[in-house]
Coordinates of C-alpha atoms in Angstrom, one line a residue:
M1 CA 10.6 7.1 -23.3
A2 CA 9.8 3.4 -24.3
P3 CA 6.0 2.4 -24.2
V4 CA 6.9 -0.4 -22.0
E5 CA 9.7 -0.5 -19.1
L6 CA 10.5 -2.8 -16.4
L7 CA 10.7 -1.4 -12.7
P8 CA 13.4 -3.1 -10.8
A9 CA 12.8 -4.6 -7.4
G10 CA 13.4 -1.7 -4.7
S11 CA 11.8 0.9 -6.9
G12 CA 9.9 2.3 -4.0
S13 CA 6.2 2.5 -3.4
L14 CA 3.9 3.6 -6.0
A15 CA 1.9 5.3 -3.1
R16 CA 4.5 8.0 -3.3
G17 CA 3.8 8.8 -6.7
V18 CA 5.1 7.9 -10.2
P19 CA 7.4 9.8 -12.6
D20 CA 6.0 12.0 -15.1
A21 CA 4.3 9.8 -18.0
V22 CA 1.6 10.0 -20.5
P23 CA -1.8 10.2 -18.9
G24 CA -3.3 6.7 -18.5
T25 CA 0.2 5.1 -18.1
L26 CA -0.1 1.9 -15.8
F27 CA 2.4 1.2 -13.2
V28 CA 2.4 -2.4 -11.6
L29 CA 4.6 -3.4 -8.8
G30 CA 5.3 -6.4 -6.7
G31 CA 8.0 -7.3 -4.2
R32 CA 10.3 -8.7 -7.1
G33 CA 9.9 -5.6 -9.4
G34 CA 7.3 -4.6 -11.9
I35 CA 6.5 -2.9 -15.0
R36 CA 5.5 0.5 -16.5
V37 CA 3.2 0.4 -19.9
E38 CA 1.7 3.3 -21.7
P39 CA -1.9 3.1 -22.5
R40 CA -2.0 0.7 -25.3
P41 CA -4.9 -1.9 -26.5
R42 CA -3.9 -5.3 -27.1
F43 CA -1.0 -5.4 -24.4
P44 CA -2.5 -7.2 -21.3
V45 CA -0.3 -6.9 -18.1
V46 CA -0.4 -10.3 -16.3
F47 CA 0.6 -10.9 -12.5
G48 CA 0.8 -14.1 -10.6
R49 CA 3.2 -16.5 -9.0
N50 CA 4.6 -18.1 -12.2
E51 CA 7.6 -15.7 -12.8
P52 CA 8.4 -16.9 -16.4
E53 CA 4.9 -16.4 -17.6
V54 CA 3.8 -13.0 -16.1
H55 CA 5.1 -9.4 -16.0
V56 CA 4.8 -9.1 -12.4
C57 CA 5.7 -11.9 -9.8
V58 CA 3.5 -12.0 -6.9
G59 CA 3.2 -14.9 -4.2
E60 CA 6.1 -16.8 -5.5
G61 CA 6.4 -20.2 -3.7
D62 CA 2.7 -20.1 -2.4
P63 CA 0.6 -22.5 -4.1
R64 CA -2.7 -20.8 -3.4
V65 CA -1.7 -17.9 -5.6
S66 CA -2.6 -18.8 -9.0
R67 CA 0.0 -18.9 -11.8
R68 CA -1.8 -16.3 -13.7
H69 CA -3.9 -14.6 -11.0
G70 CA -4.7 -11.2 -12.7
V71 CA -4.9 -9.4 -15.9
L72 CA -4.7 -5.7 -16.6
C73 CA -6.1 -4.5 -20.1
F74 CA -6.5 -1.3 -21.6
D75 CA -9.7 -0.6 -23.7
R76 CA -10.5 2.8 -25.1
D77 CA -9.9 5.1 -22.3
R78 CA -9.1 3.0 -19.3
W79 CA -7.5 0.0 -17.6
T80 CA -9.7 -2.8 -16.4
L81 CA -8.6 -5.4 -13.8
R82 CA -9.8 -8.9 -14.4
N83 CA -9.4 -11.9 -11.7
T84 CA -8.2 -14.8 -13.5
G85 CA -7.1 -16.7 -10.3
S86 CA -9.1 -19.0 -8.0
L87 CA -9.0 -16.8 -4.9
P88 CA -10.7 -13.3 -4.7
I89 CA -8.3 -10.0 -5.0
R90 CA -9.4 -7.6 -2.3
L91 CA -9.6 -3.8 -3.4
P92 CA -9.4 -0.9 -1.2
G93 CA -12.4 -0.5 1.1
S94 CA -12.4 -4.5 1.5
A95 CA -14.4 -5.0 -1.8
L96 CA -13.6 -8.5 -3.1
L97 CA -13.1 -8.9 -6.9
L98 CA -14.0 -12.7 -7.5
A99 CA -12.8 -15.2 -10.1
G100 CA -13.8 -14.2 -13.4
H101 CA -14.9 -10.9 -12.5
E102 CA -13.6 -7.4 -13.6
E103 CA -13.3 -3.9 -12.1
P104 CA -12.3 -0.6 -14.1
L105 CA -9.4 1.3 -12.4
G106 CA -9.3 5.0 -12.1
A107 CA -6.3 7.4 -12.1
V108 CA -5.2 6.6 -8.7
Y109 CA -3.2 4.4 -6.4
T110 CA -4.9 0.9 -5.9
P111 CA -3.2 -1.6 -3.7
L112 CA -4.5 -5.2 -4.5
F113 CA -4.2 -7.9 -2.0
I114 CA -4.4 -11.8 -2.2
R115 CA -5.1 -13.4 0.9
T116 CA -3.9 -17.0 1.0
G117 CA -4.1 -17.6 5.0
P118 CA -5.2 -16.1 8.3
D119 CA -1.7 -14.4 8.5
R120 CA -0.6 -14.4 4.8
E121 CA -1.5 -11.8 2.3
H122 CA 0.4 -10.6 -0.9
L123 CA 0.3 -7.1 -2.4
V124 CA 0.4 -6.0 -5.7
E125 CA 0.6 -2.1 -6.2
V126 CA -1.2 -0.6 -9.2
R127 CA -1.2 3.2 -10.2
V128 CA -2.5 5.0 -13.2
A129 CA -0.9 8.2 -14.1
G130 CA -3.7 11.1 -14.3
R131 CA -3.9 14.2 -16.2
P132 CA -2.1 17.4 -14.8
V133 CA -4.3 19.8 -12.8
V134 CA -5.2 22.6 -15.1
G135 CA -4.9 26.1 -13.9
N136 CA -2.2 25.9 -11.3
S137 CA 1.1 27.7 -11.3
A138 CA 3.4 24.9 -12.0
E139 CA 5.2 24.6 -15.4
P140 CA 5.3 21.3 -17.1
Q141 CA 9.1 20.9 -16.4
D142 CA 8.9 21.8 -12.7
A143 CA 9.6 18.9 -10.3
T144 CA 6.5 17.5 -8.3
T145 CA 6.3 18.7 -4.8
A146 CA 6.3 15.6 -2.5
P147 CA 4.6 15.6 0.9
P148 CA 7.2 15.7 3.9
V149 CA 8.0 12.2 4.9
W150 CA 8.6 11.8 8.7
Q151 CA 11.7 10.2 9.8
L152 CA 11.4 7.2 11.9
T153 CA 13.5 4.4 13.4
D154 CA 13.3 0.9 12.6
D155 CA 11.4 0.3 16.0
E156 CA 9.1 3.0 15.4
R157 CA 8.1 1.9 11.8
L158 CA 7.8 -1.7 13.0
A159 CA 5.3 -0.8 16.0
L160 CA 3.5 1.9 13.7
V161 CA 3.1 -0.6 10.9
S162 CA 1.4 -3.2 13.3
L163 CA -0.6 -0.5 15.0
G164 CA -2.0 0.9 11.5
Q165 CA -2.0 -2.5 9.6
R166 CA -5.8 -2.2 9.0
Y167 CA -5.2 1.3 7.4
L168 CA -2.4 -0.1 5.2
R169 CA -4.6 -2.8 4.1
H170 CA -7.1 -0.3 3.0
E171 CA -9.9 -2.0 5.0
A172 CA -13.5 -0.4 4.8
H173 CA -13.6 0.7 8.6
P174 CA -10.1 0.7 10.0
R175 CA -9.0 1.0 13.5
P176 CA -5.8 1.2 15.2
E177 CA -4.5 -2.3 16.8
T178 CA -4.6 -2.6 20.5
W179 CA -1.3 -2.1 22.5
A180 CA -1.8 -5.8 23.6
G181 CA -2.2 -6.8 20.0
V182 CA 0.8 -5.0 18.6
A183 CA 3.1 -6.4 21.5
A184 CA 1.9 -9.9 20.9
E185 CA 2.6 -9.5 17.2
L186 CA 6.0 -7.9 17.6
A187 CA 7.0 -10.4 20.5
E188 CA 6.4 -13.3 18.1
L189 CA 8.3 -11.4 15.2
R190 CA 11.3 -10.2 17.3
P191 CA 11.3 -12.4 20.4
D192 CA 14.7 -11.1 21.6
A193 CA 13.6 -7.4 21.2
G194 CA 11.5 -7.1 24.7
W195 CA 8.3 -5.9 23.0
T196 CA 5.6 -5.2 25.7
A197 CA 2.5 -3.3 25.4
K198 CA 4.1 -0.5 27.4
K199 CA 7.2 -0.5 25.1
A200 CA 4.9 -0.3 22.1
E201 CA 2.9 2.5 23.4
W202 CA 6.0 4.5 24.5
C203 CA 7.4 4.2 21.2
V204 CA 4.3 5.4 19.4
V205 CA 3.9 8.2 21.9
G206 CA 7.2 9.4 21.2
V207 CA 6.4 9.9 17.5
R208 CA 3.2 11.4 18.3
K209 CA 4.9 14.1 20.3
R210 CA 7.5 14.7 17.8
L211 CA 4.9 15.3 14.9
A212 CA 2.7 17.6 17.4
A213 CA 5.7 19.7 18.1
A214 CA 6.3 20.1 14.3
G215 CA 2.9 21.4 13.8
V216 CA 0.9 18.4 13.0
R217 CA -2.8 19.0 14.5
G218 CA -4.9 16.6 16.2
L219 CA -2.3 14.7 18.1
T220 CA -2.7 16.0 21.8
R221 CA -5.5 15.4 24.2
E222 CA -6.4 19.2 24.3
E223 CA -6.9 19.3 20.5
V224 CA -8.9 16.1 20.6
G225 CA -10.9 16.6 23.6
E226 CA -12.5 13.8 25.9
P227 CA -13.2 11.1 25.6
V228 CA -10.0 10.4 23.6
G229 CA -10.6 6.8 22.7
N230 CA -8.6 5.7 19.4
A231 CA -8.5 9.5 18.1
L232 CA -4.9 10.2 18.8
N233 CA -3.8 7.0 17.2
H234 CA -6.2 7.5 14.5
N235 CA -5.0 10.8 13.6
L236 CA -1.4 9.6 13.8
V237 CA -1.8 6.9 11.5
T238 CA -3.7 9.2 9.1
E239 CA -1.0 11.5 9.1
L240 CA 1.7 8.9 8.4
L241 CA -0.4 7.5 5.5
V242 CA -1.3 10.9 4.0
S243 CA 2.6 11.8 4.1
T244 CA 3.5 8.4 2.7
T245 CA 5.7 8.0 5.8
V246 CA 4.3 4.5 5.8
V247 CA 3.1 2.6 2.9
P248 CA 1.4 -0.8 2.1
P249 CA 4.6 -2.4 1.2
D250 CA 5.7 -1.8 4.9
L251 CA 3.3 -4.7 5.7
R252 CA 6.1 -7.0 4.6
L253 CA 7.9 -6.0 7.9
L254 CA 5.1 -8.1 9.9
E255 CA 6.0 -11.2 7.8
A256 CA 7.7 -14.0 9.8

């Protein structure tokens, strides 16, 4: 396989994994496609809004995203992210990488967010391939076992992305959105769809009941106990994230 390959638009979220690759291989993906690079010194991977000058385009048409907003470089045994833009890059846990600062990346999935306004945020997905687990029963040629992805209707996905948007943004202390908040957001996005707080609630409750019947734990009042609070929605959103049923690129559904 070539040491550098382009990833076409529509490749699928890196949250769902990456193809077999040399340990340390870097995958970077934006809404218009991305790149796959084996761990090589002196090959900086650049992302920003100026498509002719970057490997991964992000924030095209948004003048608050820098033309070259970030650079990923491999040095010795790890990749490092450097913010070369004017706005901070938000890392998982709400940590901010300020202009001119660097952050090492582990062999994990790392969504990067560039916030350019109260309701506008651009996503770059980054994933570094890790080493295979030693001592298991799988052979190198065996296919990777993927987690079960639950089927959702378009309305269910939209409501759940709105409900769990703080989780999808990898905030430090996420909590589910309120039903009123979900309804207001979806009514603005889809004014002809008749979204109300009750419609949003019943849409999500239907998914919760379906997954509970399939054996997912923590989705009923009997299992959680009183007071319930946000526990049922928290557990549901967590299951959808762990199973990669909803992934950070789904946040684009909330863009007007």
